Coordinates of C-alpha atoms in Angstrom, one line a residue:
M1 CA -32.5 -5.2 -59.4
L2 CA -33.4 -4.5 -63.0
N3 CA -37.1 -4.8 -62.2
I4 CA -36.7 -2.2 -59.5
A5 CA -35.0 0.2 -61.8
M6 CA -37.7 -0.4 -64.5
K7 CA -40.5 0.2 -62.1
T8 CA -39.1 3.1 -60.1
G9 CA -36.8 4.6 -62.7
S10 CA -33.6 3.9 -60.8
N11 CA -31.9 1.6 -58.3
F12 CA -28.6 2.3 -56.4
F13 CA -26.8 -0.5 -54.6
E14 CA -23.4 -1.9 -53.6
W15 CA -22.0 -5.1 -54.8
T16 CA -18.9 -6.9 -55.6
H17 CA -17.8 -6.4 -59.2
R18 CA -15.2 -8.3 -61.3
R19 CA -12.5 -6.7 -63.3
A20 CA -11.4 -7.9 -66.8
D21 CA -8.4 -9.6 -65.1
G22 CA -10.7 -11.7 -62.9
T23 CA -10.1 -9.8 -59.6
D24 CA -13.0 -8.6 -57.6
F25 CA -13.5 -5.2 -56.1
P26 CA -16.2 -3.4 -54.1
A27 CA -18.4 -1.1 -56.2
T28 CA -21.5 1.0 -56.2
V29 CA -23.9 0.5 -59.2
L30 CA -26.5 3.0 -60.3
L31 CA -29.2 1.5 -62.7
T32 CA -31.2 4.2 -64.5
R33 CA -34.2 3.7 -66.8
V34 CA -33.7 5.6 -70.1
N35 CA -36.3 6.1 -72.8
L36 CA -34.7 6.5 -76.2
K37 CA -36.6 6.6 -79.6
G38 CA -39.6 4.9 -78.0
K39 CA -37.6 2.2 -76.5
T40 CA -36.7 1.7 -72.8
F41 CA -33.2 0.9 -71.8
I42 CA -31.3 0.4 -68.5
Q43 CA -28.1 2.4 -68.1
A44 CA -25.6 1.1 -65.6
T45 CA -23.0 3.3 -63.8
V46 CA -20.4 1.3 -62.0
R47 CA -18.0 3.1 -59.6
D48 CA -14.9 1.5 -57.9
I49 CA -15.1 2.2 -54.2
T50 CA -12.0 0.3 -53.0
E51 CA -10.4 3.4 -51.5
Q52 CA -13.7 4.4 -49.8
K53 CA -14.1 1.0 -48.3
R54 CA -10.5 1.1 -47.0
A55 CA -11.1 4.4 -45.4
E56 CA -14.3 3.2 -43.8
D57 CA -12.5 0.2 -42.4
T58 CA -9.8 2.4 -41.1
I59 CA -12.3 4.7 -39.4
K60 CA -14.2 1.6 -38.1
N61 CA -11.0 0.2 -36.5
Y62 CA -10.1 3.5 -35.1
A63 CA -13.5 3.8 -33.5
L64 CA -13.2 0.3 -32.1
N65 CA -9.8 1.1 -30.7
L66 CA -11.0 4.4 -29.3
E67 CA -14.0 2.7 -27.6
S68 CA -11.6 0.2 -26.2
E69 CA -9.2 2.8 -25.0
V70 CA -12.0 4.9 -23.4
K71 CA -13.2 1.7 -21.5
R72 CA -9.6 1.1 -20.4
R73 CA -9.1 4.6 -19.2
T74 CA -12.5 4.7 -17.6
T75 CA -11.7 1.5 -15.7
E76 CA -8.3 3.0 -14.6
L77 CA -10.0 6.2 -13.5
E78 CA -12.6 4.3 -11.5
M79 CA -9.8 2.3 -9.8
E80 CA -7.9 5.6 -9.1
K81 CA -11.1 7.1 -7.7
R82 CA -11.7 4.2 -5.4
K83 CA -8.0 4.3 -4.4
V84 CA -8.2 8.0 -3.5
E85 CA -11.5 7.4 -1.7
G86 CA -9.8 4.6 0.2
M87 CA -6.8 6.8 1.0
S88 CA -9.1 9.5 2.2
E89 CA -10.9 7.1 4.5
M90 CA -7.6 5.8 5.8
K91 CA -6.3 9.4 6.3
D92 CA -9.4 10.1 8.4
E93 CA -8.9 6.9 10.4
F94 CA -5.2 7.8 10.8
I95 CA -6.2 11.3 12.1
R96 CA -8.6 9.7 14.6
N97 CA -6.0 7.1 15.7
V98 CA -3.3 9.8 16.2
T99 CA -5.8 12.1 18.1
H100 CA -6.6 9.2 20.4
E101 CA -3.0 8.0 20.7
L102 CA -1.9 11.4 21.7
K103 CA -4.8 12.5 23.8
T104 CA -5.1 9.4 26.0
P105 CA -1.6 9.4 27.5
L106 CA -1.6 13.2 27.6
S107 CA -4.8 13.1 29.7
V108 CA -3.3 10.7 32.1
V109 CA -0.1 12.8 32.6
L110 CA -2.2 16.0 33.1
A111 CA -4.5 14.2 35.5
N112 CA -1.6 12.9 37.5
L113 CA 0.0 16.3 37.6
T114 CA -3.2 17.7 39.1
L115 CA -3.1 15.1 41.8
L116 CA 0.6 15.7 42.5
K117 CA -0.1 19.4 43.0
D118 CA -2.2 18.6 46.1
Y119 CA -0.4 15.4 47.1
S120 CA 2.1 15.2 49.9
P121 CA 4.6 12.4 49.5
V122 CA 5.2 12.2 53.3
G123 CA 4.1 8.7 54.4
R124 CA 2.8 8.0 50.9
E125 CA 6.0 7.3 49.0
K126 CA 4.7 4.2 47.3
D127 CA 1.7 6.1 46.0
W128 CA 3.8 9.0 44.9
T129 CA 6.2 6.7 43.1
K130 CA 3.2 4.9 41.4
L131 CA 1.9 8.1 40.1
L132 CA 5.3 9.1 38.7
D133 CA 5.7 5.7 37.1
M134 CA 2.3 6.0 35.4
M135 CA 3.2 9.5 34.1
E136 CA 6.6 8.2 32.9
R137 CA 5.0 5.3 31.0
N138 CA 2.3 7.5 29.4
A139 CA 4.9 10.2 28.5
S140 CA 7.1 7.5 26.9
R141 CA 4.0 6.3 24.9
L142 CA 3.3 9.9 23.9
N143 CA 7.0 10.4 22.8
H144 CA 7.0 7.1 20.8
S145 CA 3.8 8.1 18.9
V146 CA 5.2 11.5 18.1
N147 CA 8.5 9.9 16.9
Q148 CA 6.5 7.4 14.7
I149 CA 4.5 10.3 13.1
L150 CA 7.7 12.3 12.5
S151 CA 9.5 9.3 11.1
F152 CA 6.5 8.7 8.7
S153 CA 6.4 12.3 7.6
R154 CA 10.1 12.5 6.8
L155 CA 10.7 9.1 5.1
N156 CA 10.5 10.3 1.6
E157 CA 13.0 13.1 2.3
I158 CA 15.7 11.0 4.0
T159 CA 18.4 9.0 2.5
P160 CA 20.0 6.5 4.9
K161 CA 23.5 7.2 5.9
R162 CA 26.1 4.5 5.0
E163 CA 28.3 4.2 8.1
R164 CA 29.6 1.3 10.0
T165 CA 26.8 0.3 12.4
Y166 CA 27.1 -2.3 15.1
L167 CA 23.7 -3.8 14.7
N168 CA 24.0 -5.7 17.9
E169 CA 24.3 -2.4 19.8
V170 CA 21.2 -1.0 18.0
V171 CA 19.2 -4.1 18.9
D172 CA 20.4 -4.1 22.5
S173 CA 19.4 -0.5 22.9
V174 CA 15.9 -1.3 21.7
Y175 CA 15.8 -4.3 24.1
Q176 CA 16.9 -2.0 27.0
E177 CA 14.2 0.6 26.0
Y178 CA 11.3 -1.9 26.0
L179 CA 12.4 -4.2 28.8
P180 CA 10.7 -2.1 31.6
L181 CA 7.4 -2.1 29.7
A182 CA 7.6 -5.9 29.3
V183 CA 8.3 -6.4 32.9
A184 CA 5.4 -4.0 33.8
K185 CA 3.1 -6.2 31.8
G186 CA 4.4 -9.5 33.3
I187 CA 5.8 -10.9 30.0
S188 CA 9.2 -12.1 29.2
L189 CA 11.4 -10.0 26.9
E190 CA 14.3 -12.2 25.6
L191 CA 17.4 -11.1 23.7
D192 CA 19.5 -13.5 21.5
I193 CA 22.1 -11.5 19.5
E194 CA 25.7 -11.8 18.2
P195 CA 28.1 -9.1 17.1
V196 CA 27.1 -8.0 13.5
I197 CA 28.4 -4.9 11.6
V198 CA 26.5 -3.5 8.6
M199 CA 26.7 -0.4 6.5
G200 CA 23.6 1.6 7.4
D201 CA 21.9 4.3 9.2
R202 CA 22.0 3.6 12.9
E203 CA 19.2 6.0 13.8
M204 CA 16.8 4.7 11.1
L205 CA 17.5 1.0 12.0
A206 CA 16.9 1.7 15.6
I207 CA 13.5 3.2 14.6
A208 CA 12.7 0.0 12.5
V209 CA 13.6 -2.5 15.2
G210 CA 12.0 -0.3 17.9
N211 CA 8.7 -0.4 16.0
L212 CA 8.7 -4.2 15.9
A213 CA 9.6 -4.5 19.5
S214 CA 6.8 -1.9 20.4
N215 CA 4.1 -3.9 18.5
A216 CA 5.3 -7.2 19.9
V217 CA 5.2 -6.0 23.5
K218 CA 2.0 -4.1 22.9
F219 CA 0.0 -7.0 21.6
T220 CA 1.3 -9.6 23.9
E221 CA -0.6 -10.1 27.1
K222 CA 1.2 -13.3 28.2
G223 CA 4.1 -15.3 27.4
M224 CA 7.2 -13.8 25.7
V225 CA 8.8 -11.6 23.1
R226 CA 12.1 -12.7 21.7
I227 CA 14.5 -10.5 19.6
I228 CA 17.0 -12.4 17.6
L229 CA 19.9 -11.1 15.6
R230 CA 22.1 -13.2 13.3
G231 CA 24.9 -12.2 11.0
F232 CA 25.7 -14.0 7.7
R233 CA 28.4 -13.4 5.1
K234 CA 26.3 -10.9 3.0
S235 CA 23.3 -10.1 5.1
A236 CA 22.0 -9.7 8.7
T237 CA 18.6 -10.9 9.9
I238 CA 16.6 -9.5 12.8
T239 CA 13.6 -11.6 14.0
V240 CA 11.0 -10.5 16.4
E241 CA 8.8 -13.3 17.8
D242 CA 6.0 -13.0 20.1
T243 CA 3.2 -15.1 21.7
G244 CA 0.6 -12.3 21.3
I245 CA -2.9 -12.1 19.7
G246 CA -1.6 -12.8 16.1
M247 CA -3.4 -12.0 12.9
R248 CA -5.5 -13.7 10.3
P249 CA -3.9 -14.3 6.8
N250 CA -5.8 -11.4 5.2
E251 CA -4.7 -9.1 8.0
A252 CA -1.1 -10.1 7.8
K253 CA -1.1 -9.3 4.0
R254 CA -2.1 -5.7 4.8
A255 CA 0.1 -5.3 7.9
F256 CA 2.6 -3.0 6.1
E257 CA 0.0 -0.8 4.5
Q258 CA 0.1 2.7 5.8
F259 CA -2.6 3.6 8.3
Y260 CA -3.8 0.0 8.4
K261 CA -4.8 -1.4 11.8
A262 CA -6.4 -4.9 12.0
N263 CA -8.3 -3.7 15.0
P264 CA -9.2 0.1 14.7
S265 CA -9.7 0.4 18.4
A266 CA -6.3 -1.0 19.3
P267 CA -3.6 1.4 20.5
G268 CA -1.1 2.8 18.0
T269 CA -1.0 5.1 15.0
G270 CA -1.1 2.5 12.3
V271 CA 2.1 3.7 10.7
G272 CA 4.8 1.8 12.7
L273 CA 5.2 -1.2 10.3
T274 CA 4.9 1.1 7.3
V275 CA 7.8 3.1 8.6
T276 CA 9.8 -0.1 9.3
K277 CA 9.2 -1.5 5.8
E278 CA 10.2 1.8 4.2
I279 CA 13.4 2.0 6.3
V280 CA 14.3 -1.6 5.4
E281 CA 13.7 -1.2 1.8
K282 CA 15.8 2.0 1.7
H283 CA 18.7 -0.1 3.1
G284 CA 18.1 -2.5 0.2
G285 CA 16.5 -5.1 2.5
E286 CA 13.4 -7.2 2.8
I287 CA 10.8 -7.7 5.6
G288 CA 8.2 -10.4 6.1
I289 CA 5.6 -11.5 8.5
E290 CA 4.2 -14.8 9.7
S291 CA 1.2 -14.8 12.0
K292 CA -1.5 -17.1 13.5
P293 CA -4.5 -15.8 15.5
G294 CA -4.0 -16.6 19.1
K295 CA -0.6 -18.0 18.6
G296 CA 1.5 -14.8 17.9
S297 CA 3.6 -13.3 15.1
T298 CA 7.1 -13.5 13.7
V299 CA 8.6 -10.5 11.8
T300 CA 11.9 -11.0 10.0
I301 CA 14.1 -8.3 8.6
I302 CA 16.9 -9.0 6.2
I303 CA 19.5 -6.2 5.8
P304 CA 22.4 -6.4 3.4
R305 CA 25.7 -6.1 5.3
G306 CA 27.3 -4.0 2.6
I307 CA 30.8 -4.2 3.9

């Protein structure tokens, strides 16, 4: 270092210096060549840069933390972006599903109405009744789809009523509603209930159970659908079992996601189970599903009795 100063006239560098008390500290050293009375000397200027180093470390740590925070926020924003894109795709799929779900039965009803205009029932009572039955089924399907969409759109605004509700009456009314559809499909709809009273919203609970019954009947081509109600000291359970097409594990995990349909071409709006889950949770309850492809599904609702 002295040689450099002698050759070039100066040398500036950092090093660790030692105080008189033996402690070390970071310093800058400036070595300067000085000519005095024909002799050459090296003048050393030492400056303590402890505070400067401390400030540099602070800035360095801040930069590292900032970089880490930027990476974290970038990752979060990317996830949110993908989530929004996914929701947008699901929304588009939902709109397509709803359009199809409403248009199909409406087309059937309109077509049958056109036939009936020019159709004389005299001597063709069976055909007349068949047309009317077809119209009734499709009108019911249309009504169910509209009710599902309305329920889904209003869920966040509605707080369940807390009133004495005979859950067995709710479940029985759902059974009576879907029995004709099950009979028409040639499957058995079974009911196994007992008297149970809960504090809840009768209308909302009917929607929740109705969605489960609708799905079970819809996706069961042979065999049976069974609705079971049991009351316990603090809770009530409603179980809907079917011998339908079932779902794979990855599909069952997503069954309650809004707009999700395991088979996009299958009938339905894709919000039924979402609505049911929201209603159950608004009542402080839980819902779960077990399913096997080709074997069927079992959906269980647990509702606190609250009485």
